[in-house]
mmCIF file with all atom_site columns, C-alpha atoms in Angstrom:
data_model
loop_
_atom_site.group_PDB
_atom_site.id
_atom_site.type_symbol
_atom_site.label_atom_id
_atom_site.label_alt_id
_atom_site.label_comp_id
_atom_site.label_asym_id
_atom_site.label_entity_id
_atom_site.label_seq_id
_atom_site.pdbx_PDB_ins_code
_atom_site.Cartn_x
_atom_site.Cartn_y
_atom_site.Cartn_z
_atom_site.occupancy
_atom_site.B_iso_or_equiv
_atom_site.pdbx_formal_charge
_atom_site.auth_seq_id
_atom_site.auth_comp_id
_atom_site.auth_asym_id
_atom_site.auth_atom_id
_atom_site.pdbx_PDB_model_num
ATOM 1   C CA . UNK C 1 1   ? 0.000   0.000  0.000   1.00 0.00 ? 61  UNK C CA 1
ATOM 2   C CA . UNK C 1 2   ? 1.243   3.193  -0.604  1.00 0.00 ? 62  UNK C CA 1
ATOM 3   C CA . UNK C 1 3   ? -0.757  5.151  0.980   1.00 0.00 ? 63  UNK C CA 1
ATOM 4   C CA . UNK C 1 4   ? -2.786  4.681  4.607   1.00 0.00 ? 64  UNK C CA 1
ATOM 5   C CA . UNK C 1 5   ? -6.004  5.162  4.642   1.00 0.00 ? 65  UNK C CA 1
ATOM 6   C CA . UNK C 1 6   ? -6.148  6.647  7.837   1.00 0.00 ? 66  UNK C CA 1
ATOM 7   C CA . UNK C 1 7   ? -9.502  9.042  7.734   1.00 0.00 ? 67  UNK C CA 1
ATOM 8   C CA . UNK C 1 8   ? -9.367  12.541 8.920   1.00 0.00 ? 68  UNK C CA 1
ATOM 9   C CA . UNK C 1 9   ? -11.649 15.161 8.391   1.00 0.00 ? 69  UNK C CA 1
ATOM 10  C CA . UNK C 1 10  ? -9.639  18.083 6.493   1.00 0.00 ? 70  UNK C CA 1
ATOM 11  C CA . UNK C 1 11  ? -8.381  20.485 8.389   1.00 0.00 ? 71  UNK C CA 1
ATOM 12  C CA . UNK C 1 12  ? -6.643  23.656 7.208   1.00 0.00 ? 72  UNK C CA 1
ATOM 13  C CA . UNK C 1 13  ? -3.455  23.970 8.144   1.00 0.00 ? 73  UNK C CA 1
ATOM 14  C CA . UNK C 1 14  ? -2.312  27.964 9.911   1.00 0.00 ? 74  UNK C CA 1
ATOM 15  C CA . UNK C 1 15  ? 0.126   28.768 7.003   1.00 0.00 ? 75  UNK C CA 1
ATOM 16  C CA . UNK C 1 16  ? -2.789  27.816 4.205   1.00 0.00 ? 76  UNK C CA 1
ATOM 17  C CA . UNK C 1 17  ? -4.394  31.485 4.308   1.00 0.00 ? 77  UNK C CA 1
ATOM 18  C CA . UNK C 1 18  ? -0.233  33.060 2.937   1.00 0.00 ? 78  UNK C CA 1
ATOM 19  C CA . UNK C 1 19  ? -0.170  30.356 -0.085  1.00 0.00 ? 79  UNK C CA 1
ATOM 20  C CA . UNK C 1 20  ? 0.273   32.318 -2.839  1.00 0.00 ? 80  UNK C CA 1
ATOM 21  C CA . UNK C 1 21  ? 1.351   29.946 -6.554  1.00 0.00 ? 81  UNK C CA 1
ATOM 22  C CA . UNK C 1 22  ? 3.863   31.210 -8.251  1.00 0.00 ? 82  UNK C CA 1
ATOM 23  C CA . UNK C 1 23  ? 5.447   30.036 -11.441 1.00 0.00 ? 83  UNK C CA 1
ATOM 24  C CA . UNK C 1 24  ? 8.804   29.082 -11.257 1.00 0.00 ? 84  UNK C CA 1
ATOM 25  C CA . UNK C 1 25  ? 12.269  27.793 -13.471 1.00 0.00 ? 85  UNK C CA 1
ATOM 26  C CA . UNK C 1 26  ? 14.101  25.847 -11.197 1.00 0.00 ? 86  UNK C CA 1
ATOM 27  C CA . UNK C 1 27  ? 18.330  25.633 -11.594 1.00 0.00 ? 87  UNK C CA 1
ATOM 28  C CA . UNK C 1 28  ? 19.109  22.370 -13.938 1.00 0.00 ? 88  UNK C CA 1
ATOM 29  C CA . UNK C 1 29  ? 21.419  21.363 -11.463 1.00 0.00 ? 89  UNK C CA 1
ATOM 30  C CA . UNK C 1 30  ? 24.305  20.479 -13.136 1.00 0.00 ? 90  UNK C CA 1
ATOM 31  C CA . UNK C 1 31  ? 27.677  21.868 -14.893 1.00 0.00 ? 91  UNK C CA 1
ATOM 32  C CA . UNK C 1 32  ? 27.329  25.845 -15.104 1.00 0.00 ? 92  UNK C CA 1
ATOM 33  C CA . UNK C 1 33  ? 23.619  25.933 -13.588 1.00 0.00 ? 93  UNK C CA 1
ATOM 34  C CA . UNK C 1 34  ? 23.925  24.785 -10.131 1.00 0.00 ? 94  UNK C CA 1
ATOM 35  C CA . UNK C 1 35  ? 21.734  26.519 -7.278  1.00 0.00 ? 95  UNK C CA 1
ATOM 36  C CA . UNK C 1 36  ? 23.248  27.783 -3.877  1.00 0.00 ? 96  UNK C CA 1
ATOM 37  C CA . UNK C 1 37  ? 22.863  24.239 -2.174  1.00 0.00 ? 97  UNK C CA 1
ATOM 38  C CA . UNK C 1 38  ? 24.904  22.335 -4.529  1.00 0.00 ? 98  UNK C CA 1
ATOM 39  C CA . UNK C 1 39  ? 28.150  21.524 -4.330  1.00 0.00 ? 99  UNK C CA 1
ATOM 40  C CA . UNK C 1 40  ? 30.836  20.168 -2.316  1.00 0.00 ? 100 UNK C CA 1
ATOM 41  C CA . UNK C 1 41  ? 30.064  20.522 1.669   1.00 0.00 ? 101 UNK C CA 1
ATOM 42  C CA . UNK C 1 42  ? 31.513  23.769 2.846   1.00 0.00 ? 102 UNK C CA 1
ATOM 43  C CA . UNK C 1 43  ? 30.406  26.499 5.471   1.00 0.00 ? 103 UNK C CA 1
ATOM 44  C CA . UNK C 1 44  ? 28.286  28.484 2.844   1.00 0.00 ? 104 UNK C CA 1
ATOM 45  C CA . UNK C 1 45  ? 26.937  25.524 1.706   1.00 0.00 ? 105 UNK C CA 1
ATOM 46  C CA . UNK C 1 46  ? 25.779  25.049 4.883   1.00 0.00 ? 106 UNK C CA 1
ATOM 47  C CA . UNK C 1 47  ? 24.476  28.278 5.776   1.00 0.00 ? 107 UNK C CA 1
ATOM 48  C CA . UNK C 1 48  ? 22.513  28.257 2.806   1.00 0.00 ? 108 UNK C CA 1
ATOM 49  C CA . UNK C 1 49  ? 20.673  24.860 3.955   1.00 0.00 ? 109 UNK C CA 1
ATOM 50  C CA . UNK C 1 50  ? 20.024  26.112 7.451   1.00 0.00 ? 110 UNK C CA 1
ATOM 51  C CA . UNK C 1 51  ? 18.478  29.161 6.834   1.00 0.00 ? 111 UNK C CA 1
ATOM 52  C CA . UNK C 1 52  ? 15.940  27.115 4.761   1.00 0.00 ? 112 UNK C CA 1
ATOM 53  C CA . UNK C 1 53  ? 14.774  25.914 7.757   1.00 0.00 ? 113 UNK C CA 1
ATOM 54  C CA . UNK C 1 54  ? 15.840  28.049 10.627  1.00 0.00 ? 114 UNK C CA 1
ATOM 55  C CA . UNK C 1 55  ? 11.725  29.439 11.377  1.00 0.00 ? 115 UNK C CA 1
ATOM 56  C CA . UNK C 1 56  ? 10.593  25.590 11.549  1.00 0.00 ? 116 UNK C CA 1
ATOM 57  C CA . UNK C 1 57  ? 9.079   25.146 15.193  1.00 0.00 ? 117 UNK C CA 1
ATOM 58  C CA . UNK C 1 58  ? 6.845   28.191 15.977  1.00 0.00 ? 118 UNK C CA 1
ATOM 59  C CA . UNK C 1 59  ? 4.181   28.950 18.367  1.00 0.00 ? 119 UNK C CA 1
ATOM 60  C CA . UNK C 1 60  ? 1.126   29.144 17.627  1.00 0.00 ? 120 UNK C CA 1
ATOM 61  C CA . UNK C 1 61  ? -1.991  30.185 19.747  1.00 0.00 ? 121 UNK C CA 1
ATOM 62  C CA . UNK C 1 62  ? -3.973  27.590 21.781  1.00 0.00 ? 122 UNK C CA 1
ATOM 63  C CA . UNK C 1 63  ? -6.986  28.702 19.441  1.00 0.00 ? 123 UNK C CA 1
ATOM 64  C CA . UNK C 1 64  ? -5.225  27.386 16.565  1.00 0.00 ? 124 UNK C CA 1
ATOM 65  C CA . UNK C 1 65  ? -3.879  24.628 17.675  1.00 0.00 ? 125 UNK C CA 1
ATOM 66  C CA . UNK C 1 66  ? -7.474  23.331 18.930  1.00 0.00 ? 126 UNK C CA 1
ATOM 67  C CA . UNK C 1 67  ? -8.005  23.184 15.010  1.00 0.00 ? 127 UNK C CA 1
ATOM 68  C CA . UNK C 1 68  ? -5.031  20.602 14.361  1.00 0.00 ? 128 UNK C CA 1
ATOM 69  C CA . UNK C 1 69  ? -5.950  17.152 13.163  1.00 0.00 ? 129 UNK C CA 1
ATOM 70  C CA . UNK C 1 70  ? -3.913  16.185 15.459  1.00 0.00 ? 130 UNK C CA 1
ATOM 71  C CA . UNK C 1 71  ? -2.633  17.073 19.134  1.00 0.00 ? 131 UNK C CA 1
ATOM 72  C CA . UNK C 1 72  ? -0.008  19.144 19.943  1.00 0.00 ? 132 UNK C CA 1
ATOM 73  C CA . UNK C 1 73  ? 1.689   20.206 23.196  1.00 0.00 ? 133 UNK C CA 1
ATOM 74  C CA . UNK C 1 74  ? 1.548   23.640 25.203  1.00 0.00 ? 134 UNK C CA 1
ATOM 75  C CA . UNK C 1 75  ? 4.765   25.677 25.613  1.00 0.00 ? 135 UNK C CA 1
ATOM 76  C CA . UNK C 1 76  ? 5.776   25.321 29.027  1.00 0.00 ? 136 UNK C CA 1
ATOM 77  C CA . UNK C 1 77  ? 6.290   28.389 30.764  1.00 0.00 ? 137 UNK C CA 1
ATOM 78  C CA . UNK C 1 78  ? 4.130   30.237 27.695  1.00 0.00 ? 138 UNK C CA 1
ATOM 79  C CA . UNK C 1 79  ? 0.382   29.899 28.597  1.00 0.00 ? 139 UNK C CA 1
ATOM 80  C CA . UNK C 1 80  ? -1.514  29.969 25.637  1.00 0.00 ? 140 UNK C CA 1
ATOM 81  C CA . UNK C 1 81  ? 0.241   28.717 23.430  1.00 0.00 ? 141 UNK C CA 1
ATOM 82  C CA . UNK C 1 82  ? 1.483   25.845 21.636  1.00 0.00 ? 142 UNK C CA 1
ATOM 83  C CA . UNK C 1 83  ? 4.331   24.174 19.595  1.00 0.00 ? 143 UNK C CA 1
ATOM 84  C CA . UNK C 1 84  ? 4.346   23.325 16.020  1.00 0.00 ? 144 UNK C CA 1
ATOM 85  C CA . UNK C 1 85  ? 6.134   22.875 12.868  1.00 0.00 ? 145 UNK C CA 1
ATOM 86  C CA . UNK C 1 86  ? 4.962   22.874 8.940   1.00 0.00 ? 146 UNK C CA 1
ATOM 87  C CA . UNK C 1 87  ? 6.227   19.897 7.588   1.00 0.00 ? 147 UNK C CA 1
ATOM 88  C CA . UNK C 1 88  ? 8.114   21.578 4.576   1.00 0.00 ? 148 UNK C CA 1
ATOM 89  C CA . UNK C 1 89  ? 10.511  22.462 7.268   1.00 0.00 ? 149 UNK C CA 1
ATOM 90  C CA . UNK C 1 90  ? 11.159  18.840 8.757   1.00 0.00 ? 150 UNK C CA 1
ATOM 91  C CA . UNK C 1 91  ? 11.211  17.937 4.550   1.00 0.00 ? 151 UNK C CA 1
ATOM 92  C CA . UNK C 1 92  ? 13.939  20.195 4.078   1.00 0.00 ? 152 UNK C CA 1
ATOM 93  C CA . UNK C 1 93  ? 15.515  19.327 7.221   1.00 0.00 ? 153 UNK C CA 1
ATOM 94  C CA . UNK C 1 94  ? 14.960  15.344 5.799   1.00 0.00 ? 154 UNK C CA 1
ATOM 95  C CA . UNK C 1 95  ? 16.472  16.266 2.905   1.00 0.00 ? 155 UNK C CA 1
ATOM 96  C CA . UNK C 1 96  ? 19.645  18.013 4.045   1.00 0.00 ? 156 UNK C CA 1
ATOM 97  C CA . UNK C 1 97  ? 20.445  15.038 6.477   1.00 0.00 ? 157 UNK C CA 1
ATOM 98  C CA . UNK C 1 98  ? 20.494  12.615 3.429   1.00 0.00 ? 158 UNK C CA 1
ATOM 99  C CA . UNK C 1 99  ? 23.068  15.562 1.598   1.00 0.00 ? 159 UNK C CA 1
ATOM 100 C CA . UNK C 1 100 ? 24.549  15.023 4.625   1.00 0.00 ? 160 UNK C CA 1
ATOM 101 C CA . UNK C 1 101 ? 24.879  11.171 4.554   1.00 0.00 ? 161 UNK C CA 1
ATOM 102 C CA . UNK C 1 102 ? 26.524  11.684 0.803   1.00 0.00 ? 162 UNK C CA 1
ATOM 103 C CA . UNK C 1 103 ? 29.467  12.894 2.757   1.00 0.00 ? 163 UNK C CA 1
ATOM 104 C CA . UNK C 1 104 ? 30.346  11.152 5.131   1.00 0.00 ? 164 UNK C CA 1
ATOM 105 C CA . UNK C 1 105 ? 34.044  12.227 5.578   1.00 0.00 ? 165 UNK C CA 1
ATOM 106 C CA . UNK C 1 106 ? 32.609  15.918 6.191   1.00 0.00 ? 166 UNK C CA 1
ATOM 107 C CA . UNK C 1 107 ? 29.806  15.027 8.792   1.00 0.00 ? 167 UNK C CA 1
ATOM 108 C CA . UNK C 1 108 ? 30.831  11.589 10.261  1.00 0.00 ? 168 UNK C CA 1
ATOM 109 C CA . UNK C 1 109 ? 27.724  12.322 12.850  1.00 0.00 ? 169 UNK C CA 1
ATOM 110 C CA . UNK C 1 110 ? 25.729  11.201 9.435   1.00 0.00 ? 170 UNK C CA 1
ATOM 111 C CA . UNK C 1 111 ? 27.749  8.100  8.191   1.00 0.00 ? 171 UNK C CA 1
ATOM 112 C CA . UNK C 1 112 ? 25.123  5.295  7.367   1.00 0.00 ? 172 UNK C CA 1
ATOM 113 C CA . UNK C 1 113 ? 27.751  2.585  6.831   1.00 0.00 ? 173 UNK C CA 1
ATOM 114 C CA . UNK C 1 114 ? 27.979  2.299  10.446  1.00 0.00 ? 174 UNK C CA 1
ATOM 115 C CA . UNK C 1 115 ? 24.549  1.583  11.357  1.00 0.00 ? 175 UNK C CA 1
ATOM 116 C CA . UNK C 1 116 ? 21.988  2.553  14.195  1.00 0.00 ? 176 UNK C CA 1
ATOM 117 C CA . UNK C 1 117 ? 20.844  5.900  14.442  1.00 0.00 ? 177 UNK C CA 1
ATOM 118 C CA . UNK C 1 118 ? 22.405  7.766  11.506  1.00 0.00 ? 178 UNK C CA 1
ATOM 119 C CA . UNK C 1 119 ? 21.291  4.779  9.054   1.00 0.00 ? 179 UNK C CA 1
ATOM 120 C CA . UNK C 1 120 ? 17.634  4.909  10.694  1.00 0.00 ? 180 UNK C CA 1
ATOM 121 C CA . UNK C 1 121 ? 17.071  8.597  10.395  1.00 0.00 ? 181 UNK C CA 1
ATOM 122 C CA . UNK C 1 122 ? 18.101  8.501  6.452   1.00 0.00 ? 182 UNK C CA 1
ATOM 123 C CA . UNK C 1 123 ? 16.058  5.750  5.513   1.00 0.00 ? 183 UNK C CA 1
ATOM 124 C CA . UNK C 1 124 ? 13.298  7.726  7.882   1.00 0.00 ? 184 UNK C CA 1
ATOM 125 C CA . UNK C 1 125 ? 13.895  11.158 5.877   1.00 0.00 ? 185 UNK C CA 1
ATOM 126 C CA . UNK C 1 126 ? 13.578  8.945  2.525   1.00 0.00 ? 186 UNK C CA 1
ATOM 127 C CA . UNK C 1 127 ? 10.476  7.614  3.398   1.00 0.00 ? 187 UNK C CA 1
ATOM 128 C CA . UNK C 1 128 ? 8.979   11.492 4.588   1.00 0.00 ? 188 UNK C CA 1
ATOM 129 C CA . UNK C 1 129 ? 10.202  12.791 1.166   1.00 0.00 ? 189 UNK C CA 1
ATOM 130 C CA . UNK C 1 130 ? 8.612   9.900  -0.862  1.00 0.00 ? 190 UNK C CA 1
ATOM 131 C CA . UNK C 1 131 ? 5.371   10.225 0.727   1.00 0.00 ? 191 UNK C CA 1
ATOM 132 C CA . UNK C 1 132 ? 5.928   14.134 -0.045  1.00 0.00 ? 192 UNK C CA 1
ATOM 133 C CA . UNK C 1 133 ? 6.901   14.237 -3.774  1.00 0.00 ? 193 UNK C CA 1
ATOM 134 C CA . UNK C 1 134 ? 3.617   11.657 -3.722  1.00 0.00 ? 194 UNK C CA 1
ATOM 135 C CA . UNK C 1 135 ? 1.587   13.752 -2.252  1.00 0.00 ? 195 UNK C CA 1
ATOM 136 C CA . UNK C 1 136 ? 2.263   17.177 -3.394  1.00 0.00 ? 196 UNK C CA 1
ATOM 137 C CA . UNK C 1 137 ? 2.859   15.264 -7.575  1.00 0.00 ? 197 UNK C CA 1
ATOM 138 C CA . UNK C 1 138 ? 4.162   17.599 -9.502  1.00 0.00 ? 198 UNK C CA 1
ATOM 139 C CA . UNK C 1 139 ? 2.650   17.745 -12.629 1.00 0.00 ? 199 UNK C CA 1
ATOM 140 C CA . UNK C 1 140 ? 4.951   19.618 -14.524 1.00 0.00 ? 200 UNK C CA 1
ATOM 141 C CA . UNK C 1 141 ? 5.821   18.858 -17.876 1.00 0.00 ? 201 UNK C CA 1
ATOM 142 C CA . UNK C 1 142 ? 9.301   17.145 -18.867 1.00 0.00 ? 202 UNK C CA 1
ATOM 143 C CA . UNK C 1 143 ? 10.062  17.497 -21.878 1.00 0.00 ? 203 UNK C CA 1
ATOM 144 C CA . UNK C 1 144 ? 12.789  15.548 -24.214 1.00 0.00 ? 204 UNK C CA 1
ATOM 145 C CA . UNK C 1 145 ? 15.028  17.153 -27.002 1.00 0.00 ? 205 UNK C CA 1
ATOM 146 C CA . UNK C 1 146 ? 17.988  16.657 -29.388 1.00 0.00 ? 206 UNK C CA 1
ATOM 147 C CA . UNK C 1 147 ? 21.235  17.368 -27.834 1.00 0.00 ? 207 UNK C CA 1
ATOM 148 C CA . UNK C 1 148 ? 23.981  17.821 -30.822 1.00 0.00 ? 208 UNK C CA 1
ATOM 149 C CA . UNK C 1 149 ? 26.712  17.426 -28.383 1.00 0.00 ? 209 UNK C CA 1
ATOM 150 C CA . UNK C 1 150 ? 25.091  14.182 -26.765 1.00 0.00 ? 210 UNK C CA 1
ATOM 151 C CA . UNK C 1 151 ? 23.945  13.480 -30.425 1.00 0.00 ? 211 UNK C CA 1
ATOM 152 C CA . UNK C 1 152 ? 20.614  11.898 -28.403 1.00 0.00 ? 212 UNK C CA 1
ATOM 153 C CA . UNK C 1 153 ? 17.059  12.831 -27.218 1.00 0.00 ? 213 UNK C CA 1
ATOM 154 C CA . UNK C 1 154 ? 17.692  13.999 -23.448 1.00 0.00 ? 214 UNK C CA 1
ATOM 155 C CA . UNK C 1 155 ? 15.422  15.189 -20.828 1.00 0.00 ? 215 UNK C CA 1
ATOM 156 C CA . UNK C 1 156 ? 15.034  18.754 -20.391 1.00 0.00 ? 216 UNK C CA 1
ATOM 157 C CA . UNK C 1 157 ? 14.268  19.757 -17.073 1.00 0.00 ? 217 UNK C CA 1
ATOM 158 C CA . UNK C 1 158 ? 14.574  23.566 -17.364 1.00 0.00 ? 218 UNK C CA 1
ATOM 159 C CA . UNK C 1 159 ? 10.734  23.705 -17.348 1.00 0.00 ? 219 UNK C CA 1
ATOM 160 C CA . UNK C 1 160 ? 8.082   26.115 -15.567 1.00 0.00 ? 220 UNK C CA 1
ATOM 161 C CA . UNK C 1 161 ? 6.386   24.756 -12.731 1.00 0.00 ? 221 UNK C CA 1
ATOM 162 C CA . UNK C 1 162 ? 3.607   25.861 -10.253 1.00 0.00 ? 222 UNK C CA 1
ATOM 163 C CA . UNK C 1 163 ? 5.097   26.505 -6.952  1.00 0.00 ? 223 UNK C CA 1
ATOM 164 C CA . UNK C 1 164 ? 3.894   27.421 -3.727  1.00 0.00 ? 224 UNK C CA 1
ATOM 165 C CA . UNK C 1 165 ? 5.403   30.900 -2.884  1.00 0.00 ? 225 UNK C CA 1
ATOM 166 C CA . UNK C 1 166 ? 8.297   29.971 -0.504  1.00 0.00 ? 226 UNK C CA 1
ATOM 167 C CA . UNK C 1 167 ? 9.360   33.266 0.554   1.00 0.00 ? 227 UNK C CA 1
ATOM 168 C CA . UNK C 1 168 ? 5.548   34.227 1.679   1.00 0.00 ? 228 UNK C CA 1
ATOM 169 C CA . UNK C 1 169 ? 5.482   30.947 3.555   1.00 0.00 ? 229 UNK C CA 1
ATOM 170 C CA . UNK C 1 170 ? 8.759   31.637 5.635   1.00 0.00 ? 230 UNK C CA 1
ATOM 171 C CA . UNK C 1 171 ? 7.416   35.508 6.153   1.00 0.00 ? 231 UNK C CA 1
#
């Protein structure tokens, strides 16, 4: 099964009311055309990951969180109100600890090869980004073209997509 069926009635989440769509041309990734998070690990590298996800856990009124699907736990020490995170930000933070497992020689705290916690958290993160990129299913449009210098048909992934507006989501 790929999916639960686990039924809940729908709740809207607090950050629905700033989603704004946006169109947007992501980086290809490769050669020339790499984005701010690529590369080999270094301190800017870093930085750039952590400020994706540096406003993950907020606080959010005990009003709001009575609308929650599911539970979540008071502040202590900050009547009234209660802790919670948007899942992008645990994605993102998924998806930097398995950039993190690619190097295992830079952050040895995230070598898989030996096991236990490190191994269980990556295959955890997978799993959280699968159900994710299943979820959200981008519907975008690859498309395939000649490449002379390949002299073969290859994917073209510099290709508009409808994106949630990031930036307003953060804000």
């Amino acid at each position: 099964m790929l999916f639960s069926n686990h039924s809940i009635e729908f709740c809207e989440a607090p950050a629905d009311a700033v989603v704004e769509k946006i169109i947007r041309v992501y980086p290809v990734g490769f050669s020339h055309d790499l984005s701010e998070f690529q590369g080999p690990p270094s301190p800017p590298v870093d930085d750039a990951w952590d400020k994706l996800y540096q406003h993950g856990i907020s606080r959010i009124p005990k009003n709001a969180g009575a609308l929650l699907p599911n539970r979540t736990s008071p502040i202590p020490g900050d009547p009234g109100y209660y802790i919670a995170e948007l899942d992008v930000y645990h994605q993102l933070h998924c998806l930097n600890t398995i950039r993190k497992a690619l190097h295992p020689v830079y952050y040895p705290d995230w070598d898989i090869t030996k096991g236990g916690y490190p191994r269980e958290h990556v295959s955890h993160c997978l799993e959280c980004i699968r159900h994710s990129i299943m979820c959200h299913s981008d519907t975008s449009v690859v498309v395939w073209q000649w490449n002379t210098a390949l002299n073969q048909t290859s994917p073209n992934t510099s290709i508009p997509h409808t994106c949630r507006n990031f930036d307003r989501i953060q804000e």
